[in-house]
Coordinates of C-alpha atoms in Angstrom, one line a residue:
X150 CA -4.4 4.8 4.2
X151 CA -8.1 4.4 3.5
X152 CA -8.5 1.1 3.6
X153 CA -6.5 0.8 7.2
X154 CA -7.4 4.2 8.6
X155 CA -7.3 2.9 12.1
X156 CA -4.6 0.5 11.8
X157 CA -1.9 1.6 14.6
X158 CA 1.8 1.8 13.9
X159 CA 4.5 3.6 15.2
X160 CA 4.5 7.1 15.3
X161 CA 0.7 7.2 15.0
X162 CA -0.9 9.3 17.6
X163 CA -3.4 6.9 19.2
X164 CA -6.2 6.8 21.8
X165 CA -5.8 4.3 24.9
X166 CA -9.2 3.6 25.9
X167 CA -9.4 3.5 30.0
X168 CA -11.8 3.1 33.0
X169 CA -11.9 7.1 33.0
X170 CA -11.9 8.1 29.4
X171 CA -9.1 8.1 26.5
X172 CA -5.5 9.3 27.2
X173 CA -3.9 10.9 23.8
X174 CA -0.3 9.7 22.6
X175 CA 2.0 8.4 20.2
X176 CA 2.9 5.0 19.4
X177 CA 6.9 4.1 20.5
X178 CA 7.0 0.6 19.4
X179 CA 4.9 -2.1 18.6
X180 CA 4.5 -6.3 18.0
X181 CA 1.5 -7.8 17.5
X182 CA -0.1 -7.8 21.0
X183 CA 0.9 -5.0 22.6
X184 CA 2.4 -1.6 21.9
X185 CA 4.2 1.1 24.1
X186 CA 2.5 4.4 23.6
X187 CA 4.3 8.2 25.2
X188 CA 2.4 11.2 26.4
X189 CA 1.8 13.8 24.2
X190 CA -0.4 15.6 26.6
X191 CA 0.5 18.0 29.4
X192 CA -0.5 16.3 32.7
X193 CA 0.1 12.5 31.4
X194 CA 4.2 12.4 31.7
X195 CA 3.4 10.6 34.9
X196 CA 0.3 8.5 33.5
X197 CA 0.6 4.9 35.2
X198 CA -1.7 4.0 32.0
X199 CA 1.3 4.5 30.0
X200 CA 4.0 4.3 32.0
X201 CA 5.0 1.5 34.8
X202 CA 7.9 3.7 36.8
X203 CA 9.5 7.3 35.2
X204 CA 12.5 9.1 36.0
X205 CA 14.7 6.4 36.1
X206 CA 18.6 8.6 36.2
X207 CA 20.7 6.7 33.4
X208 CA 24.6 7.0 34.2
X209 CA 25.2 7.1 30.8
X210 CA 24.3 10.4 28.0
X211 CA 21.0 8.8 26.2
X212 CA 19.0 11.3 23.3
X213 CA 16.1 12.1 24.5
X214 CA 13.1 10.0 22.7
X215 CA 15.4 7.1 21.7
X216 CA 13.4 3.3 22.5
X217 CA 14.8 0.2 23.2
X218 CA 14.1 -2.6 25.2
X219 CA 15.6 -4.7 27.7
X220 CA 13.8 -8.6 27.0
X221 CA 9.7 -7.7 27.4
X222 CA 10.7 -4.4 28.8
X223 CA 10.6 -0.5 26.8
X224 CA 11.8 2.3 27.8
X225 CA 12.2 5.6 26.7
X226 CA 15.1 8.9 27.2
X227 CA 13.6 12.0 28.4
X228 CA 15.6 15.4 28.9
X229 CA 18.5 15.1 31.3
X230 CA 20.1 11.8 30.9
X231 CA 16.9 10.0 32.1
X232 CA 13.8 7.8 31.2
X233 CA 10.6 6.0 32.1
X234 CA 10.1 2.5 31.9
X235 CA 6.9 2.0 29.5
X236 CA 3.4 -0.3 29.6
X237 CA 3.0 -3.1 27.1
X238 CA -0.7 -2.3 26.6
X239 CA -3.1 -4.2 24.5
X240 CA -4.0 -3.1 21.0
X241 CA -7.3 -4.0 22.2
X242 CA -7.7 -0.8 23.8
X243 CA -5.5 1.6 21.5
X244 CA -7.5 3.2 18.7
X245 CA -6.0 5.9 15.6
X246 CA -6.9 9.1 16.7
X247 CA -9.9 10.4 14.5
X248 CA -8.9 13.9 15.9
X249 CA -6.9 15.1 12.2
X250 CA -10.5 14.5 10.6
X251 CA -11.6 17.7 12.7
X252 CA -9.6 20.5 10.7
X253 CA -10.0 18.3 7.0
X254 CA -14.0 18.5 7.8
X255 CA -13.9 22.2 9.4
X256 CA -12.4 23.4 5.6
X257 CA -14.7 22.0 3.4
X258 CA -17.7 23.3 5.7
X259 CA -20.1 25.5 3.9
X260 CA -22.0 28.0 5.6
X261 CA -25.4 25.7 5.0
X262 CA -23.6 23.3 6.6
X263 CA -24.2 22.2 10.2
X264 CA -21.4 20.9 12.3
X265 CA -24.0 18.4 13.8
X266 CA -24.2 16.3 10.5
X267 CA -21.8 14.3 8.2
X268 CA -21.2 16.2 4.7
X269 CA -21.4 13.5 2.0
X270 CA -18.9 16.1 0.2
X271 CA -16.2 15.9 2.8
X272 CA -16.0 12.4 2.8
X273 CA -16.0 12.0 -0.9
X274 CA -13.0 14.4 -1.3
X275 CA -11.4 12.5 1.5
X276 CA -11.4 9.6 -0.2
X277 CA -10.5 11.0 -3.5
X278 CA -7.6 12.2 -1.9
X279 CA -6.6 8.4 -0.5
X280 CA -7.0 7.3 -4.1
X281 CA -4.6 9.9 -5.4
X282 CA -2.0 10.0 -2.9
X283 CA -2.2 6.2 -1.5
X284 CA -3.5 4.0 -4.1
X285 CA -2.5 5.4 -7.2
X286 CA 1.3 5.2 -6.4
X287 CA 1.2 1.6 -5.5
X288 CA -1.1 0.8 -8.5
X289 CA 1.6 2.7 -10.9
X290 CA 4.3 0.8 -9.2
X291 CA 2.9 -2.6 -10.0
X292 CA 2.4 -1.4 -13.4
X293 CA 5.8 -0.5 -13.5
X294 CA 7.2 -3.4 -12.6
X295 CA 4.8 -5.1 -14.8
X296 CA 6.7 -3.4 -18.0
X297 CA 10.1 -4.1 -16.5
X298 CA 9.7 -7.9 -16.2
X299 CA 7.7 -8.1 -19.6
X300 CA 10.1 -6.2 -21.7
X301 CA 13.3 -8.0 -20.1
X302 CA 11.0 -11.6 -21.2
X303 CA 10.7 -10.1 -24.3
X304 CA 14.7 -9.1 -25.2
X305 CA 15.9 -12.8 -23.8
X306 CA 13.4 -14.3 -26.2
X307 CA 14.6 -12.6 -29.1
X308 CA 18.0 -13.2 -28.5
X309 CA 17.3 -16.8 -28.2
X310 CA 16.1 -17.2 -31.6
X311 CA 18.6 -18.9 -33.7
X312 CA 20.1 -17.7 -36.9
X313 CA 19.3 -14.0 -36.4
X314 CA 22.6 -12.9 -35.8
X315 CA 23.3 -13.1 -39.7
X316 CA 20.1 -11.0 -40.4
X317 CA 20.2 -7.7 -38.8
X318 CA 17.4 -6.5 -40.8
X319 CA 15.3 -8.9 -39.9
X320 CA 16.1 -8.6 -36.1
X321 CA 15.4 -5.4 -36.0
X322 CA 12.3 -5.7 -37.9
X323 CA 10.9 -8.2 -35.4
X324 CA 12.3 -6.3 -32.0
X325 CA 10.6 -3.0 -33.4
X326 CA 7.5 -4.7 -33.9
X327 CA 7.8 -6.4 -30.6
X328 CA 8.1 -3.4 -28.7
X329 CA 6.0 -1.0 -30.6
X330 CA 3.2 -3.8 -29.5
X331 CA 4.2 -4.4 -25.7
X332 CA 4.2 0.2 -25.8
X333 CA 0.8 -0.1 -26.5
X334 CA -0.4 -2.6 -24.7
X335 CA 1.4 -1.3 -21.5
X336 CA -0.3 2.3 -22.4
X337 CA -3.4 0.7 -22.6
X338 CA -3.3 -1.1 -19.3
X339 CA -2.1 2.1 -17.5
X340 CA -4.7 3.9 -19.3
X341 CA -7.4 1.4 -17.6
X342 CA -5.7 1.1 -14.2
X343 CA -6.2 5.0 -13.9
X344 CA -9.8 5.1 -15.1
X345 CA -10.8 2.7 -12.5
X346 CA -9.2 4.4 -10.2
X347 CA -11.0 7.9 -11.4
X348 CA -13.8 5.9 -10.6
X349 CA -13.2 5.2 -7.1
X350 CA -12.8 8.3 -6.1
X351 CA -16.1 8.6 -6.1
X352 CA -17.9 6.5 -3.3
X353 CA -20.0 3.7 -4.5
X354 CA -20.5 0.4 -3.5
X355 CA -23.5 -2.0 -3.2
X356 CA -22.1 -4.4 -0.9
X357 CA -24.3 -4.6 2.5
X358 CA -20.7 -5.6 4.4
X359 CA -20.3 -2.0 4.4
X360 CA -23.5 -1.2 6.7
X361 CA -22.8 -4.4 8.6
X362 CA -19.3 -3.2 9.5
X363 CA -20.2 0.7 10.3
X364 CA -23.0 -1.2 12.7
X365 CA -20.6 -3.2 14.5
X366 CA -17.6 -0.3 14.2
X367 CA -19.5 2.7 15.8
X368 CA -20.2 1.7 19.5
X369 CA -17.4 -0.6 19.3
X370 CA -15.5 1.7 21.6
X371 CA -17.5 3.1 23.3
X372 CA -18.8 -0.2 24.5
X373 CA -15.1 -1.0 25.3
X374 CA -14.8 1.7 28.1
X375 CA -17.9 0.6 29.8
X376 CA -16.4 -3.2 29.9
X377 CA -13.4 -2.1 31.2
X378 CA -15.0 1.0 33.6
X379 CA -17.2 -2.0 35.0
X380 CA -14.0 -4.6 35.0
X381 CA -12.2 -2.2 37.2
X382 CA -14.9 -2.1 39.6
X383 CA -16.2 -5.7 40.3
X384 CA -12.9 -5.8 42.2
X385 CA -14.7 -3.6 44.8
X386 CA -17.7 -5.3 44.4
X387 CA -20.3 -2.8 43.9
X388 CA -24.0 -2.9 44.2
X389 CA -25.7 -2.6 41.0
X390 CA -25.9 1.2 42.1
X391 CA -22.9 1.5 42.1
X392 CA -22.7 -0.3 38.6
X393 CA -25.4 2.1 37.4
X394 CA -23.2 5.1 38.8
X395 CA -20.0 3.7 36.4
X396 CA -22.5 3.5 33.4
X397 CA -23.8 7.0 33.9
X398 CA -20.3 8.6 34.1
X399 CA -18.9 6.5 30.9
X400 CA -21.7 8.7 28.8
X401 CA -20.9 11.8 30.8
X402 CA -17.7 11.4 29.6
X403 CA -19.0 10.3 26.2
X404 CA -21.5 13.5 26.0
X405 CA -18.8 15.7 26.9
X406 CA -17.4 15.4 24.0
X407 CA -17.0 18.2 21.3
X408 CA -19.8 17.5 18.7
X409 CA -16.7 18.0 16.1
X410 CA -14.9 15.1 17.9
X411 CA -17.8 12.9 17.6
X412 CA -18.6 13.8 14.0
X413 CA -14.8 13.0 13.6
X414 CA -15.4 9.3 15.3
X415 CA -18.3 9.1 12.7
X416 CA -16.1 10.4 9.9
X417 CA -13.0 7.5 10.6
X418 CA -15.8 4.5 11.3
X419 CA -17.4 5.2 7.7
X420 CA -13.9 6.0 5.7
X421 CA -12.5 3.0 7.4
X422 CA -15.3 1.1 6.7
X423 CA -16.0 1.9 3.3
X424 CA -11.8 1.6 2.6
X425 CA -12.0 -2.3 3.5
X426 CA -14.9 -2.3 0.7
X427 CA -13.4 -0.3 -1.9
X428 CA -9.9 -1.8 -1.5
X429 CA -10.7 -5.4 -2.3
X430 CA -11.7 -3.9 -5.6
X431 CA -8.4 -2.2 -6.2
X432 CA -6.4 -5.4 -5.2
X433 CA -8.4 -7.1 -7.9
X434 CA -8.8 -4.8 -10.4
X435 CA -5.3 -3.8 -11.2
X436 CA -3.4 -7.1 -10.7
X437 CA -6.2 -8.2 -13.0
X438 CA -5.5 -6.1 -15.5
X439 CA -1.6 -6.6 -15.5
X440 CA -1.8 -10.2 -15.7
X441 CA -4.0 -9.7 -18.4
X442 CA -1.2 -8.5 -20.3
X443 CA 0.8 -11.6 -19.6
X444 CA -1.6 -13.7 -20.8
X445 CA -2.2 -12.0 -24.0
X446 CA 1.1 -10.4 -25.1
X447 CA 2.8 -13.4 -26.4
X448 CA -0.7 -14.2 -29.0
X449 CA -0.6 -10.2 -29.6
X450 CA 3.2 -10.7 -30.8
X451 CA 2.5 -13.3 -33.0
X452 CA 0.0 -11.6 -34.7
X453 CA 1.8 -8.6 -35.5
X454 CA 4.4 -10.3 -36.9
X455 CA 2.1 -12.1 -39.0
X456 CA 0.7 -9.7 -40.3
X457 CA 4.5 -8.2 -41.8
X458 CA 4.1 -7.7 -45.5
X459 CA 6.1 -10.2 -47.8
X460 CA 8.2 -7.1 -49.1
X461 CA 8.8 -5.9 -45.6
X462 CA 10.1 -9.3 -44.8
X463 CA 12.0 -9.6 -47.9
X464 CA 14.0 -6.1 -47.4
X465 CA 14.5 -7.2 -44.1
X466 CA 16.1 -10.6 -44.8
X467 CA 18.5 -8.6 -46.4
X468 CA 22.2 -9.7 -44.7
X469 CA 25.2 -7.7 -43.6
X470 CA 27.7 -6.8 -45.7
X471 CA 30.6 -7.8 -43.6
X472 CA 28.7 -11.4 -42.7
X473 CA 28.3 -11.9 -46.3
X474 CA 32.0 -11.3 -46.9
X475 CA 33.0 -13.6 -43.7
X476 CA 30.7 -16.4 -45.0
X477 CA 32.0 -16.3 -48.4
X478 CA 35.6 -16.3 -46.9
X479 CA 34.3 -19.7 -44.7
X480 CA 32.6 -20.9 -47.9
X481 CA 36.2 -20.7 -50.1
X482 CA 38.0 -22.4 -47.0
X483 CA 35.7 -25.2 -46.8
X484 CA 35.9 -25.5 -50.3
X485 CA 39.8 -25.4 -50.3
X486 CA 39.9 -28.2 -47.2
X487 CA 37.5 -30.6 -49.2
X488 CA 40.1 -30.3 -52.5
X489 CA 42.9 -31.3 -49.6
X490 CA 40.9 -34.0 -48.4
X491 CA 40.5 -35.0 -51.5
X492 CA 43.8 -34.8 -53.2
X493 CA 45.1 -37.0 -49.7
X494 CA 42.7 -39.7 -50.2
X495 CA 44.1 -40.2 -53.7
X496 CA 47.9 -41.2 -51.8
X497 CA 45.9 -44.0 -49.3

């Protein structure tokens, strides 16, 4: 999602951020410290950043890739009834791979395009395609449920109004109304719900948070590796040469990298950056505009109905036949139990 492009979940291939450079994998389970992350990599089955022990031999059938835990403990089945016990490491150090932004910015390359600079292009159909595909359904969805609990309001009211049973007419009058007027003003709030979101999906913002945020985001973790390449070697305790020497192979590392992989670490700072922004919009805007519905449909009600002609309200105060016929019957049996009452008070 655009406005948590980075956030890490399972089955999210991730980057573990180490004293020699990132290992690549995917995310087995998670809480809200630490998370347990597999090798997707050739090479990094045995990876002692990922895994504490491997090749444990279970003595009972397990499917390969099932998880579960023992207490603080993961593990995971591999091929062959067995399975490596798995790190708790820090979501300090595990980042979304940006690496999926590679092909998406390849496509929409033009051949005036150099692969050395961000196209402003990319990342606006990029997010156009986070609006469509993310937002929109979620919006719709609160709409949705919107209508649902509004309508339902709307039938229990009507049913509680007294005496309406005996005019049909008249009910059906008012419930036509009703609904004809909650129709449109659910249309109307659907209607403005998408044109703010056609909006978004062209970048915009003047809020300076953005810069601030893509200042702090894009050495973030690259700044990381040097803390912990330095960490790891104070237990040594090297000479600031030696420091020096740690430094200079942390941006070996880092200049070793494709130019498309950087421009990719570029893309995700900026799109997650500018999500955060454009998100708090989106969580305003539509729940905004839904609960301006609530507040106005009850006065919108009223006014339709007062504006119902006198004949329409005439023809519809019209009764039913049949209740007609059963009151009249009630009416003649009242009548004939007031003669009876009377005719026995004459004998007190």
């Amino acid at each position: 999602r655009l406005a948590n492009i980075n956030t890490v979940d399972t089955e999210v291939v991730v980057l573990v951020t180490t004293s020699k450079g990132d290992v690549r994998g995917e995310v087995a389970a998670i809480n809200s410290t630490c998370a347990c992350v597999d090798a997707i990599d050739p090479g990094d089955d045995h990876n002692s950043t990922l895994f504490s022990k491997t090749h444990f031999v279970s003595e009972e059938n397990v499917e390969p890739g099932d998880v579960w835990t023992e207490g603080s403990k993961v593990y995971i089945a591999r091929e062959g009834n067995r399975y490596d016990l798995m790190r708790n490491i820090s979501l300090d150090i595990i980042r979304r791979d940006p690496s999926w932004l590679v092909d998406i910015m390849a496509e929409n390359r033009t051949l005036d395009d150099l692969p050395c600079f961000l196209n402003a292009e990319v990342f606006r159909n990029i997010v156009a395609e986070f609006v469509s595909k993310d937002w929109k359904p979620h919006c719709i969805e609160l709409l949705e449920k919107t209508s649902k609990i509004l309508m339902n309001a709307v039938i229990s009211s009507l049913k509680a109004i007294p005496n309406l049973t005996r005019y049909p007419m008249l009910r059906k009058m008012i419930h036509e109304n009703a609904e004809t007027l909650f129709l449109n003003k659910m249309k109307e709030a659907r209607e403005q719900v998408e044109t703010h979101l056609e909006i978004e999906m062209f970048p915009y913002t003047q809020d300076s948070s953005l810069f601030d945020e893509i200042a702090q985001s894009r050495n973030r973790w690259l700044q990381k590796e040097l803390e912990i390449a330095l960490l790891d070697s104070q237990s040594n305790n090297p000479s600031d040469l030696q420091n020096l020497t740690v430094v200079q192979h942390v941006f070996e590392r880092q200049n070793q990298k494709a130019i498309e992989m950087q421009m990719a670490e570029d893309m995700a700072v900026i799109l997650d950056s500018y999500g955060q922004v454009a998100m708090k919009r989106v969580i305003d805007q539509t729940p905004m505009i839904c609960l301006g519905v609530f507040r106005t449909l009850v006065k919108n009600i009223q006014t339709a109905l007062w504006n119902v002609t006198d004949e329409e309200l005439l023809k519809s105060m019209d009764s039913d036949p049949e209740i007609l016929y059963r009151y009249d019957e009630l009416a003649r049996e009242v009548e004939a139990l007031e003669k009876g009452l009377d005719l026995c008070k004459t004998f007190l």
